[in-house]
Amino acid sequence: MFSRIVSALAPRHTVHAHCDIPCGVYDPQQARIEAESCYKIIQKYHDSDDALFKARSIHVKEERAELTKHHIDVMWHDYFKPEHLEKFPDLHDVCWKASKQASQVKRTLDIDEAQKLLDLIDKIDEMWRATGGPQSTRMQQLEPVAQ
Amino acid sequence: MFSRIVSALAPRHTVHAHCDIPCGVYDPQQARIEAESCYKIIQKYHDSDDALFKARSIHVKEERAELTKHHIDVMWHDYFKPEHLEKFPDLHDVCWKASKQASQVKRTLDIDEAQKLLDLIDKIDEMWRATGGPQSTRMQQLEPVAQ
Amino acid sequence: MFSRIVSALAPRHTVHAHCDIPCGVYDPQQARIEAESCYKIIQKYHDSDDALFKARSIHVKEERAELTKHHIDVMWHDYFKPEHLEKFPDLHDVCWKASKQASQVKRTLDIDEAQKLLDLIDKIDEMWRATGGPQSTRMQQLEPVAQ
Amino acid sequence: MFSRIVSALAPRHTVHAHCDIPCGVYDPQQARIEAESCYKIIQKYHDSDDALFKARSIHVKEERAELTKHHIDVMWHDYFKPEHLEKFPDLHDVCWKASKQASQVKRTLDIDEAQKLLDLIDKIDEMWRATGGPQSTRMQQLEPVAQ
Amino acid sequence: MFSRIVSALAPRHTVHAHCDIPCGVYDPQQARIEAESCYKIIQKYHDSDDALFKARSIHVKEERAELTKHHIDVMWHDYFKPEHLEKFPDLHDVCWKASKQASQVKRTLDIDEAQKLLDLIDKIDEMWRATGGPQSTRMQQLEPVAQ
Amino acid sequence: MFSRIVSALAPRHTVHAHCDIPCGVYDPQQARIEAESCYKIIQKYHDSDDALFKARSIHVKEERAELTKHHIDVMWHDYFKPEHLEKFPDLHDVCWKASKQASQVKRTLDIDEAQKLLDLIDKIDEMWRATGGPQSTRMQQLEPVAQ
């Protein structure tokens, strides 16, 4: 069904890391997975007419959005370095907006707000890829695919 | 540099989820990213002769391995369902070994033990893919790629 | 009112532990206490007609059920070992059902679901006792008593 | 091997609880289990000559002692009420000493200090039992037994 | 409105600390900031007629009150020592009431209860100041100012 | 040594908050208290010749620096808003450096690095004060005092 070919090449850059050792491992998927969770919770909230489910959705979404924020922060202050800022002058702005959008997703049940959060994380993902992120920070490289 | 084509198809299954809403979002990458962190920390431990760095590595690895375990648990008790067990009779065994291997990675500085943990997570990943995980549990499908 | 006689015998087995040192200390009471909390919250939810109390109950129950799940996981992947699986071939199944039942308790206000969770934890407790748990994993042995 | 007879009597008191709902469930065993973990870690530390094991023991013990402190705090400010203080005028003093002893256990590898912590928790346990704790705050009553 | 005289002398005592190293750093502001958050959430709750906002307020307040409790505990069992108890015989009582009041704030939307919590924290602050806290436990001394 | 003029005016703005309600309460003291803890731990590390104390210091400092980072993040993405960026064009840069400095403090035992972290937090504090932070985000205004 799918073919798994993992690069045998060793990482080529020294990078800083989410655990601050630095271990050198980063991936914006950590933020995206939590943000997708927010999106799906909002979607299910509107599809449901169960009051208990709706009440639970509101606070569980709050937790997932908080985790999203944490993972965005990690990309911002741990992965990205001064040379990346030179390459992407709007780096701070994109990360700031993404963090603030994660806060917004806590406060809303509007699915468009969750989509905006995903779009901002995808911009971070693009900067991570354009700076060699997959090769330098992950042992297993992943790429979005068409089905 | 790369092309991002995200499936427009809606999820085809109702699945249970890591946040227990269930939100329907799962990905073994959450476990793999933390396990790669353990691998890299061990590697850097042996490459270093800085006593402070080595001391820090021991306890930070402990935290990343604990997170790995948590994400393995989520796959085991939240994503996998009885029909998956029918398809993969060794499902429990693989997840059990993966959890125990994450504990083992806390206790060792042997890089082979970290590799065994990655291999076990990859088995969980295969079962997740073979049961339609990428399409039913993620909005953005990712696939390992050759470089 | 009660007599406290704590065994002076040293533990007779080396066991693995909830903190992964392994420290050798385990007790299914950690899961049961949190599960009783879920049970009592549901009971009080139905006895109350205070909207604030009811709203709080829903999300606090979610937290206690998450802790229950964590403590069940610890028994499954840290306390139980291959020789226990030989003795109890349904070990995986009982723990899996208990974890899934803890998720179910998050999603419901049906007290029977909370009772099912307690019953499944008691099965784990029985396997722990039948494999020498109280003597090998606790310094102070406790036993359920009649009043 | 053992007989399990759980009281069918409903709790007779309204009590306050560790989750502040209040759910009405408390048990000093939560503190004792973590404190036994500290004791065993110190014991294993001295029995080992593995530098990695010893390094891990120091920081894992710190975490278990912190959890011990948390559970002592819960007994102090959530379970105990003014009428209990009338009955046990040294209630504050015992809890204060127990908290401070948990801090001490973080700072030492002296097993006698860990035993002092267990003894102080047992004093809290006695006050809990003497104020009807087992019957009013647990669904399953447990009692220390001789082997 | 009130005057508070802060010593200009450099630290004179070795003190114990919130991280149990002890690092020697304490400040009741940690509790007060979280308690002010509770106060403001209750105020905004009553000013709002947005059901989502109100639902979120209930559980977010719960978290902030839990943090308040934690920081009160730290003052009680880590900062205050036997010689402080001699100086302030009601030390235990004030801290106990403050902790219980933080629990009360979880359970209510009455702003007076939040004010009572602030007042109790201010009593702890006064005892901290009267025992040389600002000079011995902080590197930067702060003083409340009149408006 | 330095003078800081704090407005005596009552709150004039609605602001966003660290809990994302938004509750409207922020204070860079939360970051500073944790950073002072790091400073003191390093200082005590060098004053001690107790191997256990030194080992504990390394990982406890890691935790306090992580909390420092979290509180810096909160100021950056929750308190500061676009109009503040207009007033302080180096806002992103100061917060980025402060976050990265907190990571640096995890990795070092050099007290000058801890002092640099304090200095960067003080810059955030100045921007918070210059944008009306004390009046708009705290109920109790505090001011640094000369010694």
XYZ file of N, CA and C in Angstrom, chain D:
441
model
N -6.969 -17.218 47.851
C -5.793 -16.710 48.563
C -6.192 -15.597 49.537
N -7.172 -14.816 49.123
C -7.632 -13.774 50.033
C -9.122 -13.606 49.780
N -9.778 -13.085 50.739
C -11.214 -12.931 50.519
C -11.547 -11.454 50.429
N -12.319 -11.154 49.440
C -12.653 -9.752 49.214
C -14.110 -9.507 49.547
N -14.308 -8.840 50.625
C -15.678 -8.503 51.000
C -15.774 -6.996 51.108
N -16.431 -6.448 50.166
C -16.521 -4.993 50.154
C -17.848 -4.564 50.766
N -17.743 -3.628 51.635
C -18.933 -3.142 52.340
C -19.995 -2.676 51.358
N -21.206 -3.038 51.654
C -22.315 -2.603 50.807
C -22.946 -1.340 51.374
N -22.430 -0.919 52.494
C -23.012 0.270 53.132
C -22.613 1.533 52.390
N -23.550 2.406 52.266
C -23.243 3.671 51.602
C -22.455 4.564 52.553
N -21.644 5.453 52.018
C -20.913 6.404 52.867
C -21.887 7.160 53.771
N -21.467 7.396 54.983
C -22.373 8.033 55.938
C -22.115 9.508 56.159
N -21.044 10.013 55.622
C -20.773 11.439 55.810
C -20.583 12.133 54.471
N -20.886 13.383 54.475
C -20.504 14.194 53.333
C -19.090 14.692 53.620
N -18.191 14.427 52.730
C -16.822 14.892 52.951
C -16.338 15.713 51.767
N -15.259 16.431 52.004
C -14.648 17.211 50.938
C -13.603 16.365 50.245
N -13.068 16.783 49.079
C -12.343 15.802 48.273
C -11.114 16.309 47.549
N -10.270 15.338 47.151
C -8.995 15.678 46.527
C -9.151 16.389 45.194
N -10.342 16.296 44.590
C -10.507 16.973 43.307
C -11.283 18.274 43.499
N -11.669 18.566 44.722
C -12.337 19.820 45.043
C -13.716 19.959 44.435
N -14.241 18.855 43.878
C -15.630 18.960 43.419
C -16.501 19.381 44.586
N -16.412 18.796 45.768
C -15.667 17.659 46.273
C -16.320 16.343 45.881
N -15.467 15.360 45.510
C -15.977 14.045 45.152
C -16.104 13.163 46.385
N -15.394 13.516 47.448
C -15.513 12.762 48.692
C -14.574 11.577 48.811
N -13.614 11.455 47.914
C -12.696 10.313 47.951
C -11.298 10.771 48.379
N -10.785 10.170 49.443
C -9.428 10.452 49.942
C -8.805 9.186 50.447
N -7.506 9.104 50.397
C -6.810 7.971 50.997
C -5.328 8.312 51.134
N -4.809 8.260 52.368
C -3.379 8.551 52.579
C -2.472 7.558 51.858
N -3.049 6.450 51.350
C -2.240 5.521 50.567
C -1.614 6.214 49.363
N -2.292 7.212 48.834
C -1.717 7.921 47.679
C -0.357 8.516 48.037
N -0.266 9.078 49.240
C 1.025 9.610 49.699
C 1.990 8.471 50.035
N 1.454 7.420 50.679
C 2.342 6.340 51.135
C 2.995 5.599 49.971
N 2.232 5.351 48.920
C 2.789 4.626 47.763
C 3.984 5.394 47.192
N 3.848 6.698 47.055
C 4.964 7.490 46.513
C 6.140 7.522 47.493
N 5.827 7.570 48.788
C 6.900 7.603 49.789
C 7.630 6.255 49.852
N 6.897 5.167 49.657
C 7.563 3.851 49.603
C 8.495 3.806 48.387
N 8.058 4.432 47.315
C 8.895 4.497 46.118
C 10.230 5.187 46.442
N 10.156 6.294 47.182
C 11.387 6.996 47.596
C 12.274 6.069 48.433
N 11.645 5.366 49.368
C 12.386 4.454 50.241
C 13.122 3.405 49.429
N 12.405 2.793 48.503
C 12.987 1.712 47.701
C 14.089 2.241 46.777
N 13.897 3.435 46.249
C 14.922 4.014 45.373
C 16.218 4.210 46.157
N 16.104 4.732 47.378
C 17.304 4.931 48.198
C 17.971 3.582 48.493
N 17.148 2.604 48.816
C 17.675 1.263 49.112
C 18.429 0.700 47.903
N 17.816 0.815 46.740
C 18.451 0.295 45.518
C 19.686 1.104 45.133
N 19.634 2.405 45.428
C 20.794 3.251 45.163
C 22.022 2.691 45.874
N 21.849 2.325 47.142
C 22.995 1.850 47.925
C 23.407 0.429 47.532
N 22.458 -0.335 46.990
C 22.773 -1.714 46.582
C 23.443 -1.761 45.210
N 23.441 -0.626 44.514
C 23.931 -0.628 43.136
C 25.325 -0.013 43.039
N 26.072 -0.449 42.042
C 27.349 0.230 41.777
C 27.394 0.669 40.317
N 26.177 0.870 39.758
C 26.031 1.316 38.374
C 25.820 2.834 38.381
N 26.793 3.567 37.846
C 26.746 5.035 37.911
C 25.502 5.608 37.235
N 25.084 5.008 36.107
C 23.883 5.494 35.420
C 22.663 5.310 36.308
N 22.538 4.117 36.890
C 21.407 3.848 37.786
C 21.380 4.847 38.940
N 22.530 5.126 39.497
C 22.602 6.045 40.624
C 22.209 7.467 40.221
N 22.662 7.884 39.054
C 22.314 9.232 38.580
C 20.807 9.354 38.355
N 20.224 8.311 37.735
C 18.777 8.342 37.497
C 18.001 8.355 38.812
N 18.488 7.604 39.787
C 17.784 7.488 41.069
C 17.591 8.842 41.732
N 18.604 9.678 41.613
C 18.558 10.980 42.288
C 17.412 11.846 41.780
N 17.255 11.895 40.452
C 16.179 12.794 39.988
C 14.815 12.130 39.975
N 14.752 10.808 39.826
C 13.444 10.157 39.892
C 12.899 10.232 41.321
N 13.783 10.046 42.285
C 13.354 10.192 43.691
C 12.769 11.588 43.938
N 13.378 12.600 43.347
C 12.892 13.977 43.488
C 11.419 14.087 43.028
N 11.118 13.434 41.917
C 9.743 13.480 41.399
C 8.763 12.755 42.309
N 9.179 11.573 42.789
C 8.270 10.811 43.656
C 8.043 11.558 44.967
N 9.073 12.215 45.494
C 8.913 12.964 46.746
C 7.986 14.164 46.521
N 8.057 14.763 45.340
C 7.163 15.880 45.034
C 5.711 15.401 45.009
N 5.474 14.232 44.424
C 4.120 13.673 44.417
C 3.670 13.333 45.838
N 4.581 12.837 46.652
C 4.251 12.558 48.059
C 3.757 13.836 48.733
N 4.523 14.899 48.538
C 4.150 16.197 49.114
C 2.758 16.635 48.667
N 2.506 16.483 47.387
C 1.197 16.876 46.856
C 0.074 16.112 47.564
N 0.261 14.801 47.729
C -0.801 14.005 48.344
C -0.938 14.319 49.840
N 0.142 14.674 50.499
C 0.053 15.122 51.897
C -0.739 16.432 51.959
N -0.427 17.349 51.065
C -1.161 18.621 51.005
C -2.668 18.386 50.850
N -3.019 17.453 49.968
C -4.433 17.168 49.728
C -5.120 16.707 51.017
N -4.441 15.830 51.751
C -5.030 15.392 53.026
C -5.206 16.597 53.949
N -4.165 17.408 54.020
C -4.185 18.533 54.961
C -5.284 19.549 54.637
N -5.281 20.050 53.400
C -6.221 21.152 53.145
C -7.552 20.714 52.568
N -7.659 19.470 52.103
C -8.940 19.055 51.531
C -9.708 18.084 52.422
N -9.015 17.071 52.954
C -9.749 16.104 53.786
C -10.051 16.657 55.184
N -9.009 17.133 55.852
C -9.194 17.539 57.255
C -9.987 18.837 57.385
N -10.896 18.822 58.343
C -11.776 19.970 58.564
C -11.684 20.431 60.016
N -12.255 21.613 60.317
C -12.119 22.162 61.676
C -12.441 21.184 62.806
N -13.463 20.346 62.627
C -13.796 19.416 63.731
C -12.675 18.393 63.953
N -11.929 18.079 62.904
C -10.804 17.150 63.063
C -9.662 17.805 63.832
N -9.503 19.106 63.618
C -8.457 19.838 64.324
C -8.752 19.879 65.822
N -10.039 19.990 66.159
C -10.411 19.951 67.582
C -10.015 18.617 68.201
N -10.248 17.558 67.436
C -9.940 16.210 67.937
C -8.432 15.961 67.985
N -7.717 16.501 66.994
C -6.262 16.313 66.918
C -5.558 17.665 66.861
N -5.288 18.242 68.021
C -4.686 19.586 68.044
C -3.325 19.655 67.340
N -2.661 18.505 67.178
C -1.361 18.534 66.495
C -1.485 18.221 65.003
N -2.713 18.285 64.492
C -2.964 18.011 63.074
C -2.072 18.843 62.159
N -2.051 20.173 62.357
C -1.228 21.052 61.519
C 0.244 20.673 61.626
N 0.662 20.427 62.872
C 2.072 20.142 63.095
C 2.507 18.862 62.393
N 1.691 17.819 62.489
C 2.035 16.542 61.849
C 2.113 16.711 60.321
N 1.136 17.388 59.758
C 1.132 17.569 58.294
C 2.306 18.445 57.843
N 2.592 19.457 58.626
C 3.710 20.352 58.290
C 5.024 19.575 58.290
N 5.204 18.784 59.367
C 6.426 17.982 59.455
C 6.500 16.964 58.321
N 5.369 16.398 57.966
C 5.368 15.400 56.888
C 5.772 16.063 55.558
N 5.232 17.256 55.296
C 5.597 17.980 54.061
C 7.085 18.306 54.057
N 7.550 18.813 55.171
C 8.972 19.187 55.258
C 9.856 17.933 55.160
N 9.351 16.802 55.687
C 10.141 15.579 55.603
C 10.212 15.097 54.147
N 9.143 15.295 53.387
C 9.173 14.927 51.965
C 10.218 15.769 51.232
N 10.337 17.044 51.596
C 11.399 17.882 51.025
C 12.759 17.322 51.412
N 12.881 16.919 52.659
C 14.145 16.375 53.152
C 14.530 15.117 52.363
N 13.546 14.302 52.057
C 13.820 13.060 51.310
C 14.349 13.373 49.908
N 13.947 14.490 49.352
C 14.519 14.902 48.061
C 16.019 15.143 48.171
N 16.424 15.627 49.346
C 17.791 16.147 49.514
C 18.782 15.127 50.059
N 18.324 13.908 50.295
C 19.184 12.969 50.993
C 19.176 11.597 50.346
N 20.138 10.786 50.717
C 20.159 9.371 50.334
C 20.205 8.514 51.596
N 19.792 9.118 52.704
C 19.771 8.436 54.000
C 18.416 7.749 54.161
N 18.448 6.432 54.240
C 17.191 5.676 54.279
C 16.379 5.970 55.537
N 17.046 6.373 56.613
C 16.302 6.712 57.829
C 15.368 7.896 57.602
N 15.786 8.804 56.739
C 14.930 9.959 56.436
C 13.672 9.509 55.692
N 13.827 8.519 54.813
C 12.660 7.987 54.098
C 11.727 7.263 55.059
N 12.307 6.579 56.041
C 11.471 5.895 57.040
C 10.702 6.905 57.888
N 11.360 8.015 58.229
C 10.671 9.072 59.003
C 9.466 9.608 58.227
N 9.625 9.716 56.905
C 8.511 10.192 56.076
C 7.358 9.196 56.131
N 7.677 7.911 56.011
C 6.626 6.886 56.098
C 5.922 6.948 57.445
N 6.691 7.147 58.513
C 6.099 7.201 59.851
C 5.148 8.395 59.992
N 5.535 9.514 59.413
C 4.670 10.695 59.497
C 3.396 10.499 58.673
N 3.521 9.857 57.529
C 2.322 9.570 56.722
C 1.415 8.605 57.486
N 2.016 7.670 58.203
C 1.195 6.742 59.002
C 0.442 7.478 60.106
N 1.033 8.549 60.613
C 0.300 9.355 61.610
C -0.912 10.041 60.955
N -0.726 10.513 59.755
C -1.851 11.112 59.030
C -2.908 10.041 58.762
N -2.441 8.857 58.390
C -3.350 7.731 58.157
C -4.161 7.429 59.420
N -3.504 7.454 60.560
C -4.216 7.173 61.821
C -5.299 8.217 62.099
N -4.972 9.478 61.830
C -5.981 10.527 62.052
C -7.131 10.376 61.061
N -6.786 9.946 59.858
C -7.820 9.716 58.829
C -8.741 8.569 59.266
N -8.144 7.492 59.785
C -8.943 6.349 60.237
C -9.769 6.706 61.478
N -9.169 7.472 62.381
C -9.865 7.821 63.627
C -11.013 8.805 63.387
N -11.021 9.436 62.236
C -12.112 10.364 61.907
C -13.061 9.732 60.893
N -13.000 8.404 60.787
C -13.952 7.699 59.926
C -13.601 7.714 58.454
N -12.355 8.021 58.126
C -11.920 8.148 56.735
C -12.250 6.968 55.839
N -11.886 5.755 56.256
C -12.120 4.617 55.352
C -13.586 4.476 54.956
N -14.470 4.638 55.942
C -15.897 4.462 55.655
C -16.488 5.645 54.899
N -16.014 6.862 55.218
C -16.667 8.031 54.616
C -16.029 8.458 53.305
N -14.783 8.050 53.046
C -14.106 8.589 51.864
C -13.697 7.542 50.837
N -13.819 6.265 51.140
C -13.505 5.222 50.159
C -14.710 4.314 49.968
N -14.868 3.770 48.762
C -15.919 2.799 48.512
C -15.447 1.403 48.924
N -14.130 1.190 48.808
C -13.554 -0.106 49.185
C -12.665 0.110 50.399
N -13.043 -0.511 51.536
C -12.224 -0.306 52.737
C -11.062 -1.287 52.770
N -9.889 -0.734 53.071
C -8.669 -1.525 53.145
C -8.072 -1.380 54.537
N -7.427 -2.448 54.972
C -6.805 -2.418 56.299
C -5.450 -3.105 56.221
N -4.479 -2.581 56.916
C -3.170 -3.258 56.933
C -3.339 -4.630 57.572
N -2.627 -5.619 57.053
C -2.782 -6.984 57.567
C -1.448 -7.622 57.927
N -1.539 -8.619 58.785
C -0.353 -9.430 59.089
C -0.246 -10.496 58.015
N 0.949 -10.922 57.736
C 1.106 -11.951 56.708
C 1.138 -13.333 57.317
